[in-house]
Short mmCIF file of C-alpha atoms and ligand atoms in Angstrom, two decimals:
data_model
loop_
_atom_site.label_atom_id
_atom_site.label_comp_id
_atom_site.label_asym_id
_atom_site.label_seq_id
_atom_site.Cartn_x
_atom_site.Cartn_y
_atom_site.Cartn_z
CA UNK A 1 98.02 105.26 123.31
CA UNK A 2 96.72 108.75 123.05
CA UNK A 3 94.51 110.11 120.36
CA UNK A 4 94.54 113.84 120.10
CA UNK A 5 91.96 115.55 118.09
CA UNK A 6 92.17 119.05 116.71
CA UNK A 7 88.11 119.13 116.39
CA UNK A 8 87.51 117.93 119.92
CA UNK A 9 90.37 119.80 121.81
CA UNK A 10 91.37 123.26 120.38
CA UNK A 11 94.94 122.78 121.89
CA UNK A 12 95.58 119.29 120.64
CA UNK A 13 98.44 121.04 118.09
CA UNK A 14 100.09 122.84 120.63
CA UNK A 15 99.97 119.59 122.83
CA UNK A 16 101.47 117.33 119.76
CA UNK A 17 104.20 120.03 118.66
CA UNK A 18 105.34 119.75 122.40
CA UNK A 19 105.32 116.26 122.77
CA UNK A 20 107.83 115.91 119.51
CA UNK A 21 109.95 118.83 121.55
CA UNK A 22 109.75 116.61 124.13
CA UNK A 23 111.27 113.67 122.49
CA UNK A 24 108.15 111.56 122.06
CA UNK A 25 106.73 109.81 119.76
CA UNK A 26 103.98 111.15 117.74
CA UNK A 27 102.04 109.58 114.22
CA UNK A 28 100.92 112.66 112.77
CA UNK A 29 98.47 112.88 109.35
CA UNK A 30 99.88 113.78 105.98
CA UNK A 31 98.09 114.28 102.69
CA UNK A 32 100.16 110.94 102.03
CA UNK A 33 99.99 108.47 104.44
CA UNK A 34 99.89 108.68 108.27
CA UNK A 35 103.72 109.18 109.79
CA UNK A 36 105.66 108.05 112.64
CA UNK A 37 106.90 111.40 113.95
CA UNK A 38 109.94 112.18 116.19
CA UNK A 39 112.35 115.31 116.07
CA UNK A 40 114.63 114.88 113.70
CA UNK A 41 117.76 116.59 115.92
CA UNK A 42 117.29 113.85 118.72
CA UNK A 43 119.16 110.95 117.87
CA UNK A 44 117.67 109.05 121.30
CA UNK A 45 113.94 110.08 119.48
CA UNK A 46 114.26 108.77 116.10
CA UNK A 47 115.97 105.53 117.92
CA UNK A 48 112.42 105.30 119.06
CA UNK A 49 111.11 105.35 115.31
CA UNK A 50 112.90 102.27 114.40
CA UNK A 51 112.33 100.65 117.67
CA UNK A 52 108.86 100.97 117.30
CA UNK A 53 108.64 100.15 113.97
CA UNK A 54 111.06 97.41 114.25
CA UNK A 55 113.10 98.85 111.26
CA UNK A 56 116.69 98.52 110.36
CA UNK A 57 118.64 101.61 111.90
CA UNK A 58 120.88 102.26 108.64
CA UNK A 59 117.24 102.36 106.56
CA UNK A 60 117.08 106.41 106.12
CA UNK A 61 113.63 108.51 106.91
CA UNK A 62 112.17 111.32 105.02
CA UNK A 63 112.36 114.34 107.52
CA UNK A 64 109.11 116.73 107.38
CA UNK A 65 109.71 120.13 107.34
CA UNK A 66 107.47 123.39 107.19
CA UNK A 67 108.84 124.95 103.74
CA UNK A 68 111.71 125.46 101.31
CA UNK A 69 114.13 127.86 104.04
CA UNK A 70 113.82 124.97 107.03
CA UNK A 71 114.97 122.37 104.40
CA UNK A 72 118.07 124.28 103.48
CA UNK A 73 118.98 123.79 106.91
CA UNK A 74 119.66 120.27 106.86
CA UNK A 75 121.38 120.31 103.64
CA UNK A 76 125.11 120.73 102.47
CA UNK A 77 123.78 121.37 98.96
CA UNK A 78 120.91 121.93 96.78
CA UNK A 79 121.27 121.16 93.55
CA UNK A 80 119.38 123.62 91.03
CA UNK A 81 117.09 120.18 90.12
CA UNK A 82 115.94 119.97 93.85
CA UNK A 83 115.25 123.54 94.15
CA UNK A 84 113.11 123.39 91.20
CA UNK A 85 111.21 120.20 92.08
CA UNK A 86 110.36 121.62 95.51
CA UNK A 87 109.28 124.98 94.42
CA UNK A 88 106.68 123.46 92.10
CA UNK A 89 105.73 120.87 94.32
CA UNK A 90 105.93 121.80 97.74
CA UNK A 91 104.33 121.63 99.64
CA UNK A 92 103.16 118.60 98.78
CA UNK A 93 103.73 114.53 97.77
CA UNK A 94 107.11 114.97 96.74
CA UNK A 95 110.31 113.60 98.71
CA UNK A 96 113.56 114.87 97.40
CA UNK A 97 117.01 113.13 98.27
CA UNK A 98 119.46 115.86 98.68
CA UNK A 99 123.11 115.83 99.86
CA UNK A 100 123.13 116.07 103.85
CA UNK A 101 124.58 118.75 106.37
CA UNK A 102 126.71 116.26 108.07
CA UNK A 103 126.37 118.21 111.27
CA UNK A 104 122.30 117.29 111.13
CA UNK A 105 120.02 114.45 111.73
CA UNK A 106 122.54 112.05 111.08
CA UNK A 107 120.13 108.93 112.79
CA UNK A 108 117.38 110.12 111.49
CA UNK A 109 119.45 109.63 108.09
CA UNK A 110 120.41 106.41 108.59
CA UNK A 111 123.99 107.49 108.50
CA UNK A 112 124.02 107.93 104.61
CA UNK A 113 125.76 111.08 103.25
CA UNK A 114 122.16 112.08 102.27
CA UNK A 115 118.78 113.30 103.34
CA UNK A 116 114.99 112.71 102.52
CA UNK A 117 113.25 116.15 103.17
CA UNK A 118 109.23 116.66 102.11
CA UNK A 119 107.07 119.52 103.01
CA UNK A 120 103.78 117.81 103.45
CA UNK A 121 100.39 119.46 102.21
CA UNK A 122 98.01 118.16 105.02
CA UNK A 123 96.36 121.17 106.90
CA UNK A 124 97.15 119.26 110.42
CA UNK A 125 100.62 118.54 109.39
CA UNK A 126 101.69 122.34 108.01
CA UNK A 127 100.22 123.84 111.59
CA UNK A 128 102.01 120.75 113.37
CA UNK A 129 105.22 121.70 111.66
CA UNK A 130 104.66 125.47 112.20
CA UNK A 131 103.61 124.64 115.54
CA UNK A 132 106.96 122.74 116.11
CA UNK A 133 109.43 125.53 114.71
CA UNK A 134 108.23 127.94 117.46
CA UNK A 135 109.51 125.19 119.69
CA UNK A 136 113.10 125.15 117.46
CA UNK A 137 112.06 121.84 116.04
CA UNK A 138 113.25 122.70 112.51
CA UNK A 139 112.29 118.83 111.42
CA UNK A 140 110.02 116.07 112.02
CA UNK A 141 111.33 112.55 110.90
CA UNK A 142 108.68 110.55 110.12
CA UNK A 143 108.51 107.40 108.32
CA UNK A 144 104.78 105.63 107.25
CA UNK A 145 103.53 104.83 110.96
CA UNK A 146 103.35 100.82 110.11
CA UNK A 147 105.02 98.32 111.73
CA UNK A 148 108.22 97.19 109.33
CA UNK A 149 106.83 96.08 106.11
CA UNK A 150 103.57 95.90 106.34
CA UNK A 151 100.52 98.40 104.56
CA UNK A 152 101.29 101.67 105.37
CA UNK A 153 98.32 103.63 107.60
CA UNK A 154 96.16 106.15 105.60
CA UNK A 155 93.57 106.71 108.68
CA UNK A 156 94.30 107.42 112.60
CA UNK A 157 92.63 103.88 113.52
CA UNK A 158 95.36 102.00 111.28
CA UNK A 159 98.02 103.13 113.01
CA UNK A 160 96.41 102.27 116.22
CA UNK A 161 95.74 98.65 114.90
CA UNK A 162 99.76 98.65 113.78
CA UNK A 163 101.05 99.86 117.84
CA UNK A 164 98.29 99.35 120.35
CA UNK A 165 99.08 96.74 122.73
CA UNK A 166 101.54 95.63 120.17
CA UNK A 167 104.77 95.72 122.69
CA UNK A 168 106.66 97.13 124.97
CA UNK A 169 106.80 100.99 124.58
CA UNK A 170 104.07 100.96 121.70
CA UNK A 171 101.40 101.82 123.88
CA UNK A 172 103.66 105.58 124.29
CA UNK A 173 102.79 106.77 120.89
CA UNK A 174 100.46 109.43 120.34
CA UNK A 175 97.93 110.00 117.36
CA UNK A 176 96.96 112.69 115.96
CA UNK A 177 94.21 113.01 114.29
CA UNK A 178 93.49 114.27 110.60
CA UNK A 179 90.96 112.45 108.81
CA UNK A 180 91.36 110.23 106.28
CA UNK A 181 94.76 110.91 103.46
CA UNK A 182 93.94 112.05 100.45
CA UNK A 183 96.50 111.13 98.24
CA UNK A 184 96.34 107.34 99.76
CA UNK A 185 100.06 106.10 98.31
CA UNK A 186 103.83 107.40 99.74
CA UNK A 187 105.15 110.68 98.23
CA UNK A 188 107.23 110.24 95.29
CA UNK A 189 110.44 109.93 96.01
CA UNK A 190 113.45 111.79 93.29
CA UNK A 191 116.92 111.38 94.17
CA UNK A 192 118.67 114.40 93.17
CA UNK A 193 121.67 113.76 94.76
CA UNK A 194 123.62 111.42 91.82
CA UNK A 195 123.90 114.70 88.98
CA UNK A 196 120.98 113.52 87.18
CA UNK A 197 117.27 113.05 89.05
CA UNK A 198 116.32 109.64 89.78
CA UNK A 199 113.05 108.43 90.61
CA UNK A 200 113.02 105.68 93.66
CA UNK A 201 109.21 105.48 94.33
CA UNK A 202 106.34 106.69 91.90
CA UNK A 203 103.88 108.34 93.78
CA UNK A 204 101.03 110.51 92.89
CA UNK A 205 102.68 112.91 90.41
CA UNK A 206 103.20 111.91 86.92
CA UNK A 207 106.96 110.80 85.67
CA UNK A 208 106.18 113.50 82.71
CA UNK A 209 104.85 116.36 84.92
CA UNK A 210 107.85 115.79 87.11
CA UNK A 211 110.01 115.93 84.09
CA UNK A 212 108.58 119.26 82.95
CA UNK A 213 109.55 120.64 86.17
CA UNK A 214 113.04 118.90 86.18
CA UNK A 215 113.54 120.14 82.87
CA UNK A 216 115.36 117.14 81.71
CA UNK A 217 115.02 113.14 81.44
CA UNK A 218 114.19 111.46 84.75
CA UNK A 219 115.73 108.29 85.09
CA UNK A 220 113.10 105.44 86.83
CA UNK A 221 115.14 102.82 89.46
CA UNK A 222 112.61 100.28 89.33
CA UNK A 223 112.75 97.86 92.35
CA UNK A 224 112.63 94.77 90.08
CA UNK A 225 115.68 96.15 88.66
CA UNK A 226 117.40 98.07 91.63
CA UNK A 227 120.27 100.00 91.01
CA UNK A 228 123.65 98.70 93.15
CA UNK A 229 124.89 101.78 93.20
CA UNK A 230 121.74 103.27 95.71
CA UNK A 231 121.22 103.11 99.70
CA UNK A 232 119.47 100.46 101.21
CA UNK A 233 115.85 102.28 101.22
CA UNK A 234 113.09 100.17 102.80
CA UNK A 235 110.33 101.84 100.55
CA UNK A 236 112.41 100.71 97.50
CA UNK A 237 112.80 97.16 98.42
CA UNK A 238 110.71 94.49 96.54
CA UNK A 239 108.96 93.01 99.29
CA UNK A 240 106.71 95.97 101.07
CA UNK A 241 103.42 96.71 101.78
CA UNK A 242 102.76 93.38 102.66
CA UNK A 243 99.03 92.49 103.68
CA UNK A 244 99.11 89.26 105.99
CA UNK A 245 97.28 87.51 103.24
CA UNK A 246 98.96 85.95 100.04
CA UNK A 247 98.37 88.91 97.27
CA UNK A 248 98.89 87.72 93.95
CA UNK A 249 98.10 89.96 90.42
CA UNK A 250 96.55 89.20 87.43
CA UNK A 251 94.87 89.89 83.91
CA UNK A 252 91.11 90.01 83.68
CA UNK A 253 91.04 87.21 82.12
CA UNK A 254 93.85 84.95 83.69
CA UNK A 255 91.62 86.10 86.82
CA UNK A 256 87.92 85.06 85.72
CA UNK A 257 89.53 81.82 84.44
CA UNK A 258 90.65 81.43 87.78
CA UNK A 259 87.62 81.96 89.54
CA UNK A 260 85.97 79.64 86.99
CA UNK A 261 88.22 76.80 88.14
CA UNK A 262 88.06 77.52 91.84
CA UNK A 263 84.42 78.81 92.44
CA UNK A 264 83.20 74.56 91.83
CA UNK A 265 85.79 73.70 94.64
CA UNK A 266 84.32 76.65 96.79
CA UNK A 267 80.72 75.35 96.60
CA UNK A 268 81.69 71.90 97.07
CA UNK A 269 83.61 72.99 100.35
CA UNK A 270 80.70 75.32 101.51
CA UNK A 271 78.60 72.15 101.31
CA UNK A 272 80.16 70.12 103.46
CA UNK A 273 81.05 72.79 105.64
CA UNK A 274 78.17 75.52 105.66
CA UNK A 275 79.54 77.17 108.40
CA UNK A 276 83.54 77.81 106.92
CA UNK A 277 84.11 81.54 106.11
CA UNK A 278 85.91 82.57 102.51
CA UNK A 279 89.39 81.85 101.70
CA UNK A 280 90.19 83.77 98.80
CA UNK A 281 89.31 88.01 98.09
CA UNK A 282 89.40 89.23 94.64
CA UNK A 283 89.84 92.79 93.94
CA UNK A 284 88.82 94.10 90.59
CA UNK A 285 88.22 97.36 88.37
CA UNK A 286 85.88 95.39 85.78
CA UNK A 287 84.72 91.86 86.72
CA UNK A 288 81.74 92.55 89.51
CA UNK A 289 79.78 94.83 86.53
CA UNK A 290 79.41 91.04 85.07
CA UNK A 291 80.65 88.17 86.54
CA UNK A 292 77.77 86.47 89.63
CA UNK A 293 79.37 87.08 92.91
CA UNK A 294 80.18 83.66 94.79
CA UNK A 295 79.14 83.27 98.71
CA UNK A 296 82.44 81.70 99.23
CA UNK A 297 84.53 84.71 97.51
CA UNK A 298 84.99 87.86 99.36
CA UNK A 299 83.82 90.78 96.65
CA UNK A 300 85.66 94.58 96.22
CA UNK A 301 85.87 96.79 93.52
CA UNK A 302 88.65 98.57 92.93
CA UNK A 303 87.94 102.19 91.99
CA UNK A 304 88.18 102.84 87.76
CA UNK A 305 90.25 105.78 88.09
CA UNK A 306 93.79 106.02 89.36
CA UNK A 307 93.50 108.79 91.86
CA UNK A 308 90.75 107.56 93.99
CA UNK A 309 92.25 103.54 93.41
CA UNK A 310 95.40 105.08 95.21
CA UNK A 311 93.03 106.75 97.52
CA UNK A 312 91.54 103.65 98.65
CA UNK A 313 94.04 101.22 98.50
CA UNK A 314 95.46 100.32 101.20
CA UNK A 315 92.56 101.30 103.49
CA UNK A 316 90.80 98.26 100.96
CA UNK A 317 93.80 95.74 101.45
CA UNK A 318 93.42 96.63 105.27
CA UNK A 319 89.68 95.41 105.03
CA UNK A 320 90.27 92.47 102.59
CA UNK A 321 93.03 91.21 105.12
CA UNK A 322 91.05 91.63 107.85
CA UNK A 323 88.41 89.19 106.43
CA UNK A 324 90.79 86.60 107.62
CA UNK A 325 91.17 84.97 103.72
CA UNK A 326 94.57 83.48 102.87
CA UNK A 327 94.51 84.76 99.55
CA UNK A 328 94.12 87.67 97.87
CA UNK A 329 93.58 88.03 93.88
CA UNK A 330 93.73 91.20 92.53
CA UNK A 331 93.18 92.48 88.88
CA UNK A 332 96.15 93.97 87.36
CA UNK A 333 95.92 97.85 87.13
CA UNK A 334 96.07 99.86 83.72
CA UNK A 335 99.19 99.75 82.06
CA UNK A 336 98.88 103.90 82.07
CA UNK A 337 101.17 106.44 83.37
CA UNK A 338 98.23 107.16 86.01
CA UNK A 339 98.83 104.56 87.66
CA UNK A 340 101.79 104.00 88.27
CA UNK A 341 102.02 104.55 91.92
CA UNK A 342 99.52 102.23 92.82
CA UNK A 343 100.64 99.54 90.20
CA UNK A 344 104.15 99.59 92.02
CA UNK A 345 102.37 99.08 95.88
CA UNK A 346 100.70 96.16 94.11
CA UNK A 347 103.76 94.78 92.65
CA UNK A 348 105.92 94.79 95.69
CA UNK A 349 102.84 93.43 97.68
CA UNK A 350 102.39 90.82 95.72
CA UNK A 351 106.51 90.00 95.23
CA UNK A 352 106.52 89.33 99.31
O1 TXA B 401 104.55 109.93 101.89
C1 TXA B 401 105.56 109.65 102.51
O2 TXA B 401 106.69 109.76 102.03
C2 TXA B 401 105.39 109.15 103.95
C3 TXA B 401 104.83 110.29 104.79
C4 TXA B 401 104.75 109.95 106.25
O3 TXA B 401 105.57 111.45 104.56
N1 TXA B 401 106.62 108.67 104.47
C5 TXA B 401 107.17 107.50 104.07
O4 TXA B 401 108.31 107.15 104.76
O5 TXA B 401 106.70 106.83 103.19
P1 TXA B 401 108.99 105.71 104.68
O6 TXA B 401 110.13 105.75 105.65
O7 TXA B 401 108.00 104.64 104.89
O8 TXA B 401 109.59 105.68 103.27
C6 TXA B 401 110.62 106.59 103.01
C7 TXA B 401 111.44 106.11 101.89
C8 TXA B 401 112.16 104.85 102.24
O9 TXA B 401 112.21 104.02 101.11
C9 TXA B 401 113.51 105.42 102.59
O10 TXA B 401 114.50 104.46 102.58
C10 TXA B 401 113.65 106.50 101.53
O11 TXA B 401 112.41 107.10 101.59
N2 TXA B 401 114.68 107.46 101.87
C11 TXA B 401 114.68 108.32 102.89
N3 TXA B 401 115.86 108.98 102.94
C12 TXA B 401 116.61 108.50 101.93
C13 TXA B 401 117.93 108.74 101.47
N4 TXA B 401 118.73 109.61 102.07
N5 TXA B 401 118.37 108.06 100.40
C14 TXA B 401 117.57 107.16 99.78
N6 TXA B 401 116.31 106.87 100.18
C15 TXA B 401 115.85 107.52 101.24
MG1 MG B 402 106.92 102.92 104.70
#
């Protein structure tokens, strides 16, 4: 694998931008999450996305693009909803599902009649983009650079964890470096392809800001209750952003009963055994202000307010898995708009 850095190498743009026009493979930084980059014209290049990822080839991919005009290209219509959406939003954490220019990206696509587009708001990523363009690469298709359902990467050293040495081919993708995301959790995803928006994946932006915008009702496909009638859309399905560990939610209380049954079991095992590491983490917003910490419980706090929980979220369920426990219990977020990006990563995490 290569790691290029924009703060160590001056041309380490100009070097990515050509190894997308190139064909290659490239994860590339987004305010987001980190992507799994390839141009989005090269059929034999985004074959290398799934590959890699070891994701079905009919599940579609968002396709990056520098601004509004470069979208239009890939589109056979956009409806007055999208246009809206995008020109309040862009760029920025907002994925919009438009109808597709059947002459374009049809791989990248996944073959469906329609097409993810986002115009990301990530320093690296806009001069990557622009970068890219001079090179007629009108489109990067990138899905989260994570091997098939597992946490997506929100810093250059996940995604090497998720591809070095990982298989055959793996080792070919480049990184590029750009910090550490700040929004933490996927764009949000609206379908405005179906007459009326639909949302597929809360993200960052609030259902009622993103209703403002729309100017009318914004109907939520919840993946507990999916809709028939969408595409197959790995993002949407239940099971996702799996940790390795078991992750299971619940209540404040439900959880400090919990601990109150296990945490006599835990002491009797760390008795006999002095030397056994922890089996369970528990992730919390409120119990660690009170409740004693236990030597055989592995201790995080999840951050009180929504933004910087989604900030740190999966970079925390990287570190809880890596611990090597077999469970993880996590407190239930705030049943508040706010949060209900990160309570929907949760819930699909813990459904798997
Ligand atoms: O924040 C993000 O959106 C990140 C960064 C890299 O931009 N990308 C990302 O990609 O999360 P991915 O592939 O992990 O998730 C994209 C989601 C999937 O659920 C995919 O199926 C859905 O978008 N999607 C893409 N094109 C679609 C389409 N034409 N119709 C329905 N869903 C689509
Ligand atoms: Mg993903």
């Amino acid at each position: 694998m290569r790691l290029l850095d924009p703060d160590q190498e001056p041309d380490a743009i100009d070097q990515a931008a050509q190894r997308l026009a190139d064909g290659g493979l490239l994860a590339l930084p987004t305010e987001t999450v980190y992507g799994l980059g390839a141009r989005a014209d090269d059929d034999a290049a985004v074959a290398r996305i799934f590959a890699a990822k070891g994701r079905p080839a009919d599940h579609p991919l968002i396709v990056h693009v520098p601004n509004q005009a470069a979208a239009l290209a890939f589109v056979s219509a956009f409806p007055p909803v999208a246009q809206r959406l995008t020109e309040a939003f862009w760029p920025g954490p907002l994925t919009v599902i438009v109808p597709r220019n059947p002459e374009m990206a049809a791989a990248a696509a996944g073959g469906h009649d329609t097409i993810g587009l986002r115009c990301p708001d990530h320093p690296v990523a806009r001069a990557l983009l622009e970068a890219c363009a001079l090179r007629d690469v009108m489109g990067v298709a990138a899905p989260s650079a994570n091997r098939f359902g597992r946490i997506s990467p929100t810093r250059a050293e996940h995604v090497v964890e998720e591809f070095e040495g990982q298989g055959e081919g793996l080792d070919e993708v480049w990184v590029l470096q750009g910090g550490p995301c700040d929004v933490g959790i996927e764009s949000t995803i609206i379908d405005c392809s179906r007459g009326h928006p639909v949302l597929l994946r809360p993200g960052r932006l609030k259902l009622a800001e993103i209703e403002a915008v729309a100017g009318e009702p914004v109907q939520w496909s919840r993946p507990e209750a999916p809709d028939p009638a969408a595409p197959k859309a790995s993002g949407t399905l239940m099971s996702h952003y799996a940790p390795r560990a078991k992750l299971r939610l619940m209540e404040d209380a439900q959880l400090n009963a919990a601990l109150d049954v296990i945490e006599p079991e835990l002491t009797a095992a760390l008795l006999s055994d002095a030397t056994q590491g922890p089996r369970i983490a528990v992730y919390s917003r409120s119990l660690w202000a009170w409740r004693p910490k236990h030597r055989g419980i592995v201790h995080l706090s999840m951050p009180g307010d929504a933004v910087t929980a989604a900030h740190d979220l999966f970079a925390d369920l990287r570190e809880l898995d890596a611990t090597g426990v077999e469970l993880i219990w996590v407190e239930t977020p705030p049943n508040d708009a706010a949060w209900d990006g990160v309570r929907d990563r949760l819930n699909r995490a813990a459904a798997s």
